[in-house]
mmCIF file of C-alpha atoms in Angstrom:
data_model
loop_
_atom_site.group_PDB
_atom_site.id
_atom_site.type_symbol
_atom_site.label_atom_id
_atom_site.label_comp_id
_atom_site.label_asym_id
_atom_site.label_seq_id
_atom_site.Cartn_x
_atom_site.Cartn_y
_atom_site.Cartn_z
ATOM 1 C CA MET A 26 142.619 116.555 164.210
ATOM 2 C CA ALA A 27 143.803 113.685 161.020
ATOM 3 C CA GLY A 28 143.928 115.146 157.611
ATOM 4 C CA LEU A 29 141.025 114.885 155.264
ATOM 5 C CA ASP A 30 140.680 112.176 152.902
ATOM 6 C CA VAL A 31 140.287 114.123 149.565
ATOM 7 C CA ASP A 32 138.530 111.767 147.446
ATOM 8 C CA HIS A 33 135.826 111.263 150.320
ATOM 9 C CA GLU A 34 135.872 114.009 152.564
ATOM 10 C CA LEU A 35 135.990 112.208 155.783
ATOM 11 C CA PRO A 36 138.588 111.788 158.331
ATOM 12 C CA ALA A 37 141.456 109.562 156.974
ATOM 13 C CA GLY A 38 141.469 106.252 159.538
ATOM 14 C CA ASP A 39 144.743 105.745 160.843
ATOM 15 C CA GLY A 40 143.404 102.012 161.795
ATOM 16 C CA ASP A 41 144.807 102.847 165.901
ATOM 17 C CA ASP A 42 142.504 105.604 166.593
ATOM 18 C CA PRO A 43 140.400 104.917 169.561
ATOM 19 C CA THR A 44 138.224 107.643 168.475
ATOM 20 C CA SER A 45 137.279 105.812 165.485
ATOM 21 C CA GLY A 46 135.216 102.696 167.402
ATOM 22 C CA GLN A 47 136.808 100.054 164.910
ATOM 23 C CA SER A 48 139.640 98.182 165.519
ATOM 24 C CA GLY A 49 142.643 97.782 163.216
ATOM 25 C CA SER A 50 141.658 94.500 161.993
ATOM 26 C CA ALA A 51 138.191 95.388 161.360
ATOM 27 C CA GLY A 52 139.264 98.507 159.103
ATOM 28 C CA ALA A 53 141.654 96.269 157.101
ATOM 29 C CA GLY A 54 138.882 93.824 156.695
ATOM 30 C CA ALA A 55 136.222 96.834 155.331
ATOM 31 C CA ASP A 56 138.951 97.911 152.749
ATOM 32 C CA VAL A 57 138.973 93.959 151.642
ATOM 33 C CA SER A 58 135.634 93.956 151.199
ATOM 34 C CA ALA A 59 135.538 97.362 149.406
ATOM 35 C CA ASP A 60 137.991 96.101 147.100
ATOM 36 C CA ALA A 61 136.143 93.053 146.377
ATOM 37 C CA GLU A 62 132.909 95.013 145.747
ATOM 38 C CA LEU A 63 134.970 97.576 143.224
ATOM 39 C CA GLN A 64 136.509 94.415 141.463
ATOM 40 C CA LYS A 65 133.103 92.890 141.222
ATOM 41 C CA LEU A 66 131.466 96.255 139.763
ATOM 42 C CA LYS A 67 134.638 96.597 137.344
ATOM 43 C CA ALA A 68 133.674 92.894 135.899
ATOM 44 C CA GLU A 69 129.842 93.831 135.682
ATOM 45 C CA ARG A 70 130.607 97.085 134.084
ATOM 46 C CA ASP A 71 133.206 95.198 131.716
ATOM 47 C CA SER A 72 130.762 92.160 130.938
ATOM 48 C CA LEU A 73 127.978 95.004 130.227
ATOM 49 C CA LEU A 74 130.236 96.970 128.062
ATOM 50 C CA ASP A 75 131.095 93.848 125.922
ATOM 51 C CA ARG A 76 127.185 92.918 125.605
ATOM 52 C CA LEU A 77 126.963 96.629 124.201
ATOM 53 C CA ALA A 78 129.243 96.171 121.671
ATOM 54 C CA ARG A 79 128.336 93.180 120.730
ATOM 55 C CA ALA A 80 124.437 93.964 120.642
ATOM 56 C CA GLN A 81 125.872 96.999 118.432
ATOM 57 C CA ALA A 82 127.875 94.848 116.045
ATOM 58 C CA GLU A 83 124.825 92.634 115.615
ATOM 59 C CA PHE A 84 122.361 95.599 114.966
ATOM 60 C CA GLU A 85 124.939 96.957 112.199
ATOM 61 C CA ASN A 86 125.182 93.470 110.825
ATOM 62 C CA ALA A 87 121.591 93.009 110.439
ATOM 63 C CA ARG A 88 121.251 96.263 108.823
ATOM 64 C CA ARG A 89 124.025 95.433 106.187
ATOM 65 C CA ARG A 90 121.914 92.172 105.497
ATOM 66 C CA ALA A 91 118.501 93.682 105.350
ATOM 67 C CA ALA A 92 119.897 96.500 102.773
ATOM 68 C CA LYS A 93 121.692 93.671 100.439
ATOM 69 C CA GLU A 94 118.480 91.843 100.890
ATOM 70 C CA GLN A 95 116.275 94.976 99.715
ATOM 71 C CA GLN A 96 119.205 95.280 97.040
ATOM 72 C CA ASP A 97 118.972 92.144 95.429
ATOM 73 C CA PHE A 98 114.947 91.871 95.463
ATOM 74 C CA ARG A 99 115.265 95.355 93.500
ATOM 75 C CA ASP A 100 117.508 93.293 90.854
ATOM 76 C CA PHE A 101 115.828 90.596 91.012
ATOM 77 C CA ALA A 102 112.534 92.796 89.837
ATOM 78 C CA SER A 103 114.459 94.470 87.398
ATOM 79 C CA MET A 104 115.600 91.234 85.830
ATOM 80 C CA GLU A 105 111.977 90.323 85.622
ATOM 81 C CA VAL A 106 110.894 93.972 83.947
ATOM 82 C CA ILE A 107 113.709 92.980 81.515
ATOM 83 C CA LYS A 108 113.402 89.685 80.514
ATOM 84 C CA SER A 109 109.356 90.471 79.912
ATOM 85 C CA LEU A 110 111.039 93.654 77.611
ATOM 86 C CA LEU A 111 113.165 91.067 75.363
ATOM 87 C CA PRO A 112 110.764 89.729 73.027
ATOM 88 C CA VAL A 113 109.954 92.999 71.832
ATOM 89 C CA ILE A 114 113.178 93.934 71.026
ATOM 90 C CA ASP A 115 113.888 90.639 69.273
ATOM 91 C CA SER A 116 110.710 91.712 67.392
ATOM 92 C CA PHE A 117 112.615 94.787 66.356
ATOM 93 C CA GLU A 118 115.714 93.171 65.327
ATOM 94 C CA ARG A 119 113.573 90.967 63.216
ATOM 95 C CA ALA A 120 111.884 93.926 61.632
ATOM 96 C CA LEU A 121 114.809 95.516 61.012
ATOM 97 C CA GLN A 122 116.500 92.966 58.925
ATOM 98 C CA SER A 123 113.703 92.107 56.905
ATOM 99 C CA LYS A 124 113.732 93.391 53.353
ATOM 100 C CA SER A 125 110.000 94.127 52.800
ATOM 101 C CA ASP A 126 107.957 97.455 51.531
ATOM 102 C CA ALA A 127 107.039 99.973 53.778
ATOM 103 C CA SER A 128 103.138 98.893 54.339
ATOM 104 C CA ASP A 129 104.569 95.194 55.680
ATOM 105 C CA PHE A 130 107.158 97.211 57.587
ATOM 106 C CA ARG A 131 104.678 99.310 59.002
ATOM 107 C CA GLY A 132 102.380 96.487 59.698
ATOM 108 C CA GLY A 133 105.601 95.040 62.010
ATOM 109 C CA ILE A 134 106.185 97.891 63.638
ATOM 110 C CA GLU A 135 102.562 98.146 64.670
ATOM 111 C CA LEU A 136 102.801 94.541 65.768
ATOM 112 C CA ILE A 137 105.759 95.480 67.955
ATOM 113 C CA TYR A 138 104.092 98.352 69.403
ATOM 114 C CA LYS A 139 101.167 96.293 70.451
ATOM 115 C CA GLN A 140 103.537 93.668 71.721
ATOM 116 C CA LEU A 141 105.279 96.477 74.044
ATOM 117 C CA GLN A 142 101.529 97.724 74.990
ATOM 118 C CA ASP A 143 101.081 94.085 76.288
ATOM 119 C CA VAL A 144 103.875 93.947 78.256
ATOM 120 C CA LEU A 145 103.522 97.143 80.103
ATOM 121 C CA THR A 146 99.747 96.380 80.899
ATOM 122 C CA ARG A 147 101.035 93.123 82.499
ATOM 123 C CA LEU A 148 103.538 94.903 84.454
ATOM 124 C CA GLY A 149 100.736 97.335 85.677
ATOM 125 C CA VAL A 150 101.219 100.243 83.821
ATOM 126 C CA ARG A 151 98.589 102.038 81.944
ATOM 127 C CA PRO A 152 98.371 105.137 79.985
ATOM 128 C CA ILE A 153 95.841 108.176 81.272
ATOM 129 C CA ALA A 154 93.202 108.910 79.077
ATOM 130 C CA SER A 155 93.884 112.554 78.176
ATOM 131 C CA LYS A 156 92.206 113.768 74.790
ATOM 132 C CA GLY A 157 88.354 114.845 75.250
ATOM 133 C CA GLU A 158 89.052 114.802 79.002
ATOM 134 C CA GLN A 159 88.667 117.350 81.707
ATOM 135 C CA PHE A 160 92.211 119.215 82.394
ATOM 136 C CA ASP A 161 93.338 117.486 85.792
ATOM 137 C CA PRO A 162 97.013 119.079 86.982
ATOM 138 C CA HIS A 163 97.433 115.712 88.831
ATOM 139 C CA VAL A 164 97.980 113.923 86.008
ATOM 140 C CA HIS A 165 98.276 116.044 83.077
ATOM 141 C CA GLU A 166 100.707 118.824 82.192
ATOM 142 C CA ALA A 167 99.556 121.737 80.276
ATOM 143 C CA ILE A 168 102.156 122.733 77.635
ATOM 144 C CA GLU A 169 99.340 125.330 75.717
ATOM 145 C CA MET A 170 96.632 127.030 76.612
ATOM 146 C CA VAL A 171 94.078 127.552 73.310
ATOM 147 C CA GLU A 172 91.151 129.924 73.303
ATOM 148 C CA THR A 173 88.414 128.590 71.589
ATOM 149 C CA SER A 174 84.554 128.400 72.250
ATOM 150 C CA ASP A 175 84.479 124.971 70.153
ATOM 151 C CA ALA A 176 85.240 123.161 73.453
ATOM 152 C CA PRO A 177 84.380 123.539 77.231
ATOM 153 C CA ASP A 178 86.751 125.569 79.323
ATOM 154 C CA HIS A 179 89.624 123.467 80.621
ATOM 155 C CA GLN A 180 89.312 120.115 78.415
ATOM 156 C CA VAL A 181 92.077 118.822 77.060
ATOM 157 C CA LEU A 182 92.503 119.084 73.138
ATOM 158 C CA GLU A 183 95.211 117.329 71.817
ATOM 159 C CA GLU A 184 97.908 115.076 73.899
ATOM 160 C CA TRP A 185 101.479 115.729 72.883
ATOM 161 C CA GLN A 186 103.157 113.197 74.817
ATOM 162 C CA ARG A 187 100.920 109.735 76.537
ATOM 163 C CA GLY A 188 101.168 110.007 80.400
ATOM 164 C CA TYR A 189 101.449 106.906 82.494
ATOM 165 C CA LYS A 190 100.463 105.274 85.852
ATOM 166 C CA TYR A 191 101.764 102.358 87.280
ATOM 167 C CA LYS A 192 99.364 101.284 89.893
ATOM 168 C CA ASP A 193 97.778 104.103 91.404
ATOM 169 C CA ARG A 194 101.395 106.173 91.441
ATOM 170 C CA LEU A 195 102.096 108.625 88.713
ATOM 171 C CA LEU A 196 104.830 107.656 86.683
ATOM 172 C CA ARG A 197 104.705 110.598 83.826
ATOM 173 C CA PRO A 198 102.107 113.138 83.604
ATOM 174 C CA ALA A 199 100.472 113.608 79.824
ATOM 175 C CA MET A 200 101.598 116.835 78.175
ATOM 176 C CA VAL A 201 98.203 118.522 76.786
ATOM 177 C CA LYS A 202 96.827 121.358 74.955
ATOM 178 C CA VAL A 203 93.973 122.925 76.976
ATOM 179 C CA ALA A 204 91.154 124.838 75.735
ATOM 180 C CA LYS A 205 90.503 127.798 77.331
ATOM 181 C CA ASN A 206 87.023 128.953 76.592
ATOM 182 C CA PRO A 207 86.370 132.830 77.537
ATOM 183 C CA GLY A 208 82.611 132.805 77.288
ATOM 184 C CA LYS A 209 82.316 130.530 80.317
#
């Protein structure tokens, strides 16, 4: 009996074995056909691997391009905000260079403050109403609770630091003093 082909666990073909049912030339033709098929499959595999590598590189380039575009957009948006604040800085510089009395100086600072508020309003920043309002933990940060019967329970008595929203998003909560009415 012939030895086993280890790779395929089939009896090894001698080509001249009368029990194989094939002639020697037909076996050689099958080997050539199998080699051609193997080469064809290897070429197809190499082609697919090349396409995969190109697709991965293209995806990575698109990801980098999108990240750069996002950063450029953020930089441009920041630049617009900075440009809108420059007139306020100019006004502060003029106020600091002026040699006027205290009341004129205060009036100038109040105008600059109004100018800054107008810029922030145009950018979509709005202050959060606090004093006299009911305490809201979503927009207020209680710094102090004061027992009093002069105000309803959980009413904001005083605003220590103003809070702001940008469109509908909280930028900073208002720091407030809140009433604690023991009678209610």
